[in-house]
Amino acid sequence: RLLAPITSEVRHLRIKGKDHLVFSDAKGRIHVLDRRGAKRMAEGPDIGQGSQLIAANGGSDLRSTELVYLTKEGELRSTDMAGHNARIGHTEPGRFGVYPSGSDTRLWWLAGDSLWIRHPGGDLSLVPHGLLDVRQAMAIPGSGDGAWQLLAGAPPMLHLTDTRGALSMQPMKALCLAGIGDLDRDGGMDLVTVMPDGRLTAQRAAP
């Protein structure tokens, strides 16, 4: 039984053949349970009241598992289960995210108009997109770190770019980031987004 409500998604980790369920509560305390609800550790690290747990990357054992979280002041930070804490960067609510890359989870965030990526192991890289007033970003599924969609400008335009800053299609007017997939099963990539007049539009992305 918990003394404070759960305030994060429950993250599932498989470490040494055992299931670990990781989450944070309203007081900022990390909990680790097994599938039956029993504690895997007596007391997890404290990430601070008001912090948001974003990702959990399993290590070789539970103590080396890395947690990434956002403080209420907008600081992106990491900690292991022993409480060793480090600053990653600064962002604002809604301007960060995680995406899978193989067996790891990578973190991205916007700081002003800069798009940063944090790779497994803690290395950082900057995507040189050359755009101003970037509002939203998202890695394109299946591309690893190789392609991104960015919503930027006023009125907003949707851009597809690679990590060298080269655009892979002509920018298009849009109110939001696109849903991306192969709609007609022909092997090509299609974009679905909302136009400024409210219409839902599908478009073939340039190869």
mmCIF file of C-alpha atoms in Angstrom:
data_model
loop_
_atom_site.group_PDB
_atom_site.id
_atom_site.type_symbol
_atom_site.label_atom_id
_atom_site.label_comp_id
_atom_site.label_asym_id
_atom_site.label_seq_id
_atom_site.Cartn_x
_atom_site.Cartn_y
_atom_site.Cartn_z
ATOM 1 C CA ARG A 1 0.000 0.000 0.000
ATOM 2 C CA LEU A 2 1.371 3.425 -1.004
ATOM 3 C CA LEU A 3 1.239 6.525 1.179
ATOM 4 C CA ALA A 4 0.912 8.880 -1.843
ATOM 5 C CA PRO A 5 -0.829 8.538 -5.250
ATOM 6 C CA ILE A 6 1.065 7.313 -8.319
ATOM 7 C CA THR A 7 1.867 10.270 -10.596
ATOM 8 C CA SER A 8 3.772 8.636 -13.487
ATOM 9 C CA GLU A 9 3.375 5.882 -16.009
ATOM 10 C CA VAL A 10 4.449 2.475 -14.743
ATOM 11 C CA ARG A 11 7.677 1.536 -16.555
ATOM 12 C CA HIS A 12 8.461 -2.137 -17.110
ATOM 13 C CA LEU A 13 12.077 -3.323 -16.984
ATOM 14 C CA ARG A 14 13.403 -6.844 -17.448
ATOM 15 C CA ILE A 15 16.626 -7.228 -15.448
ATOM 16 C CA LYS A 16 18.397 -10.565 -14.998
ATOM 17 C CA GLY A 17 15.275 -12.415 -16.129
ATOM 18 C CA LYS A 18 12.999 -10.724 -13.585
ATOM 19 C CA ASP A 19 10.235 -8.136 -14.046
ATOM 20 C CA HIS A 20 10.566 -4.723 -12.415
ATOM 21 C CA LEU A 21 7.720 -2.169 -12.340
ATOM 22 C CA VAL A 22 9.037 1.358 -11.791
ATOM 23 C CA PHE A 23 6.987 4.483 -11.019
ATOM 24 C CA SER A 24 6.976 7.643 -8.899
ATOM 25 C CA ASP A 25 4.461 8.965 -6.399
ATOM 26 C CA ALA A 26 3.164 12.467 -5.639
ATOM 27 C CA LYS A 27 5.910 13.038 -3.058
ATOM 28 C CA GLY A 28 8.650 12.326 -5.612
ATOM 29 C CA ARG A 29 9.633 8.897 -4.297
ATOM 30 C CA ILE A 30 10.568 6.133 -6.769
ATOM 31 C CA HIS A 31 9.063 2.679 -6.201
ATOM 32 C CA VAL A 32 10.122 -0.642 -7.723
ATOM 33 C CA LEU A 33 7.763 -3.631 -7.455
ATOM 34 C CA ASP A 34 7.585 -7.133 -8.858
ATOM 35 C CA ARG A 35 4.547 -8.432 -10.779
ATOM 36 C CA ARG A 36 2.811 -9.450 -7.541
ATOM 37 C CA GLY A 37 3.206 -5.983 -6.011
ATOM 38 C CA ALA A 38 6.048 -6.863 -3.644
ATOM 39 C CA LYS A 39 8.886 -4.348 -3.267
ATOM 40 C CA ARG A 40 12.063 -5.031 -5.248
ATOM 41 C CA MET A 41 13.923 -2.501 -3.082
ATOM 42 C CA ALA A 42 13.158 -1.093 0.343
ATOM 43 C CA GLU A 43 13.311 2.566 -0.710
ATOM 44 C CA GLY A 44 13.929 4.115 -4.118
ATOM 45 C CA PRO A 45 15.573 7.496 -4.798
ATOM 46 C CA ASP A 46 13.775 10.772 -4.163
ATOM 47 C CA ILE A 47 13.399 12.852 -7.370
ATOM 48 C CA GLY A 48 11.592 15.723 -5.635
ATOM 49 C CA GLN A 49 7.938 16.608 -5.198
ATOM 50 C CA GLY A 50 6.380 17.823 -8.440
ATOM 51 C CA SER A 51 8.924 16.029 -10.639
ATOM 52 C CA GLN A 52 7.774 13.937 -13.606
ATOM 53 C CA LEU A 53 9.370 10.544 -14.323
ATOM 54 C CA ILE A 54 10.046 10.361 -18.077
ATOM 55 C CA ALA A 55 12.088 7.219 -18.760
ATOM 56 C CA ALA A 56 13.724 4.236 -17.108
ATOM 57 C CA ASN A 57 16.707 2.537 -18.772
ATOM 58 C CA GLY A 58 17.564 -0.858 -17.314
ATOM 59 C CA GLY A 59 21.177 -1.505 -16.377
ATOM 60 C CA SER A 60 23.092 -4.702 -15.711
ATOM 61 C CA ASP A 61 21.418 -4.751 -12.286
ATOM 62 C CA LEU A 62 18.790 -2.694 -10.473
ATOM 63 C CA ARG A 63 21.243 -0.296 -8.814
ATOM 64 C CA SER A 64 22.697 0.758 -12.188
ATOM 65 C CA THR A 65 19.269 1.411 -13.751
ATOM 66 C CA GLU A 66 19.007 5.020 -14.939
ATOM 67 C CA LEU A 67 15.905 7.144 -14.385
ATOM 68 C CA VAL A 68 15.285 10.361 -16.332
ATOM 69 C CA TYR A 69 12.891 12.946 -14.914
ATOM 70 C CA LEU A 70 11.755 16.568 -15.268
ATOM 71 C CA THR A 71 11.687 18.769 -12.174
ATOM 72 C CA LYS A 72 8.974 21.328 -11.568
ATOM 73 C CA GLU A 73 11.598 24.016 -12.399
ATOM 74 C CA GLY A 74 12.069 22.562 -15.916
ATOM 75 C CA GLU A 75 15.399 20.797 -15.305
ATOM 76 C CA LEU A 76 15.934 17.462 -17.053
ATOM 77 C CA ARG A 77 17.901 15.238 -14.673
ATOM 78 C CA SER A 78 19.003 11.621 -14.323
ATOM 79 C CA THR A 79 19.613 9.400 -11.309
ATOM 80 C CA ASP A 80 20.473 5.799 -10.619
ATOM 81 C CA MET A 81 18.787 3.752 -7.905
ATOM 82 C CA ALA A 82 21.577 4.671 -5.467
ATOM 83 C CA GLY A 83 20.604 8.354 -5.815
ATOM 84 C CA HIS A 84 23.606 9.556 -7.869
ATOM 85 C CA ASN A 85 22.085 12.559 -9.621
ATOM 86 C CA ALA A 86 23.135 14.572 -12.699
ATOM 87 C CA ARG A 87 21.757 17.480 -14.716
ATOM 88 C CA ILE A 88 20.974 16.865 -18.415
ATOM 89 C CA GLY A 89 19.476 20.135 -19.672
ATOM 90 C CA HIS A 90 16.585 22.596 -19.422
ATOM 91 C CA THR A 91 13.286 22.603 -21.277
ATOM 92 C CA GLU A 92 9.620 23.539 -20.879
ATOM 93 C CA PRO A 93 6.531 21.316 -20.410
ATOM 94 C CA GLY A 94 5.458 19.655 -23.668
ATOM 95 C CA ARG A 95 8.813 20.296 -25.408
ATOM 96 C CA PHE A 96 10.507 16.977 -24.698
ATOM 97 C CA GLY A 97 9.908 13.300 -25.295
ATOM 98 C CA VAL A 98 11.388 9.821 -25.495
ATOM 99 C CA TYR A 99 11.541 7.332 -28.335
ATOM 100 C CA PRO A 100 12.801 3.754 -28.620
ATOM 101 C CA SER A 101 16.035 2.998 -30.438
ATOM 102 C CA GLY A 102 16.782 -0.710 -30.397
ATOM 103 C CA SER A 103 16.717 -1.879 -26.789
ATOM 104 C CA ASP A 104 17.354 1.646 -25.439
ATOM 105 C CA THR A 105 15.226 4.721 -24.865
ATOM 106 C CA ARG A 106 16.537 8.035 -26.124
ATOM 107 C CA LEU A 107 15.550 11.472 -24.905
ATOM 108 C CA TRP A 108 14.985 14.586 -26.990
ATOM 109 C CA TRP A 109 14.120 18.115 -25.915
ATOM 110 C CA LEU A 110 13.775 21.623 -27.280
ATOM 111 C CA ALA A 111 15.700 24.467 -25.640
ATOM 112 C CA GLY A 112 14.600 27.602 -27.446
ATOM 113 C CA ASP A 113 14.869 26.596 -31.114
ATOM 114 C CA SER A 114 17.591 23.998 -30.500
ATOM 115 C CA LEU A 115 16.744 20.286 -30.753
ATOM 116 C CA TRP A 116 18.895 18.109 -28.516
ATOM 117 C CA ILE A 117 19.192 14.314 -28.381
ATOM 118 C CA ARG A 118 20.594 12.339 -25.452
ATOM 119 C CA HIS A 119 21.955 8.970 -26.530
ATOM 120 C CA PRO A 120 22.456 5.820 -24.435
ATOM 121 C CA GLY A 121 25.483 6.378 -22.235
ATOM 122 C CA GLY A 122 24.721 10.095 -21.838
ATOM 123 C CA ASP A 123 26.262 11.573 -25.024
ATOM 124 C CA LEU A 124 24.435 14.639 -26.405
ATOM 125 C CA SER A 125 24.002 15.753 -30.011
ATOM 126 C CA LEU A 126 22.387 18.776 -31.635
ATOM 127 C CA VAL A 127 20.171 18.510 -34.746
ATOM 128 C CA PRO A 128 21.191 21.439 -37.058
ATOM 129 C CA HIS A 129 17.772 22.227 -38.541
ATOM 130 C CA GLY A 130 18.228 25.978 -39.166
ATOM 131 C CA LEU A 131 14.576 26.813 -38.323
ATOM 132 C CA LEU A 132 13.183 29.541 -36.067
ATOM 133 C CA ASP A 133 10.213 29.429 -33.676
ATOM 134 C CA VAL A 134 10.267 25.626 -33.361
ATOM 135 C CA ARG A 135 7.165 24.555 -31.448
ATOM 136 C CA GLN A 136 7.161 20.763 -31.592
ATOM 137 C CA ALA A 137 9.445 17.923 -32.670
ATOM 138 C CA MET A 138 9.223 14.159 -33.136
ATOM 139 C CA ALA A 139 11.557 11.454 -34.396
ATOM 140 C CA ILE A 140 10.201 9.690 -37.491
ATOM 141 C CA PRO A 141 9.486 6.031 -36.618
ATOM 142 C CA GLY A 142 12.009 3.551 -37.961
ATOM 143 C CA SER A 143 14.659 6.165 -38.722
ATOM 144 C CA GLY A 144 16.681 5.879 -35.502
ATOM 145 C CA ASP A 145 18.072 9.401 -35.088
ATOM 146 C CA GLY A 146 18.145 9.909 -38.856
ATOM 147 C CA ALA A 147 14.958 11.905 -39.571
ATOM 148 C CA TRP A 148 12.764 14.341 -37.678
ATOM 149 C CA GLN A 149 9.564 16.257 -38.238
ATOM 150 C CA LEU A 150 9.462 19.790 -36.862
ATOM 151 C CA LEU A 151 6.588 22.246 -36.529
ATOM 152 C CA ALA A 152 7.970 25.772 -36.791
ATOM 153 C CA GLY A 153 7.111 29.341 -37.758
ATOM 154 C CA ALA A 154 4.036 31.548 -37.730
ATOM 155 C CA PRO A 155 1.807 30.446 -39.335
ATOM 156 C CA PRO A 156 3.168 26.991 -38.466
ATOM 157 C CA MET A 157 4.767 24.849 -41.189
ATOM 158 C CA LEU A 158 5.629 21.156 -41.027
ATOM 159 C CA HIS A 159 9.229 20.317 -41.988
ATOM 160 C CA LEU A 160 10.930 16.943 -42.457
ATOM 161 C CA THR A 161 14.677 17.071 -41.889
ATOM 162 C CA ASP A 162 17.630 14.745 -41.328
ATOM 163 C CA THR A 163 20.360 15.150 -38.715
ATOM 164 C CA ARG A 164 22.444 17.237 -41.168
ATOM 165 C CA GLY A 165 19.639 19.792 -41.454
ATOM 166 C CA ALA A 166 18.702 18.827 -45.035
ATOM 167 C CA LEU A 167 14.960 19.001 -45.769
ATOM 168 C CA SER A 168 13.524 15.815 -47.281
ATOM 169 C CA MET A 169 10.320 17.453 -48.621
ATOM 170 C CA GLN A 170 8.794 20.867 -49.205
ATOM 171 C CA PRO A 171 7.394 22.396 -45.984
ATOM 172 C CA MET A 172 3.604 22.206 -45.687
ATOM 173 C CA LYS A 173 1.097 24.235 -43.673
ATOM 174 C CA ALA A 174 -0.135 22.334 -40.625
ATOM 175 C CA LEU A 175 -1.588 22.840 -37.165
ATOM 176 C CA CYS A 176 0.187 19.866 -35.620
ATOM 177 C CA LEU A 177 2.815 17.211 -36.185
ATOM 178 C CA ALA A 178 1.895 14.478 -38.642
ATOM 179 C CA GLY A 179 0.955 10.874 -38.142
ATOM 180 C CA ILE A 180 3.360 8.882 -40.327
ATOM 181 C CA GLY A 181 2.863 5.457 -41.890
ATOM 182 C CA ASP A 182 2.205 3.481 -45.051
ATOM 183 C CA LEU A 183 -1.524 4.122 -45.526
ATOM 184 C CA ASP A 184 -1.946 2.310 -48.854
ATOM 185 C CA ARG A 185 0.623 -0.463 -48.217
ATOM 186 C CA ASP A 186 2.728 0.396 -51.249
ATOM 187 C CA GLY A 187 5.985 0.698 -49.316
ATOM 188 C CA GLY A 188 5.985 4.511 -49.302
ATOM 189 C CA MET A 189 5.706 6.877 -46.337
ATOM 190 C CA ASP A 190 2.532 8.968 -45.992
ATOM 191 C CA LEU A 191 1.845 11.954 -43.737
ATOM 192 C CA VAL A 192 -1.525 12.694 -42.125
ATOM 193 C CA THR A 193 -1.965 16.081 -40.476
ATOM 194 C CA VAL A 194 -4.498 18.856 -39.787
ATOM 195 C CA MET A 195 -4.435 21.849 -42.133
ATOM 196 C CA PRO A 196 -4.998 25.446 -40.885
ATOM 197 C CA ASP A 197 -8.636 25.325 -42.079
ATOM 198 C CA GLY A 198 -9.288 22.193 -40.005
ATOM 199 C CA ARG A 199 -9.192 19.653 -42.852
ATOM 200 C CA LEU A 200 -7.494 16.311 -42.246
ATOM 201 C CA THR A 201 -5.028 15.805 -45.113
ATOM 202 C CA ALA A 202 -2.868 12.892 -46.263
ATOM 203 C CA GLN A 203 0.228 13.488 -48.377
ATOM 204 C CA ARG A 204 2.981 11.303 -49.772
ATOM 205 C CA ALA A 205 6.340 12.160 -48.228
ATOM 206 C CA ALA A 206 9.201 12.671 -50.622
ATOM 207 C CA PRO A 207 11.608 9.705 -50.812
#
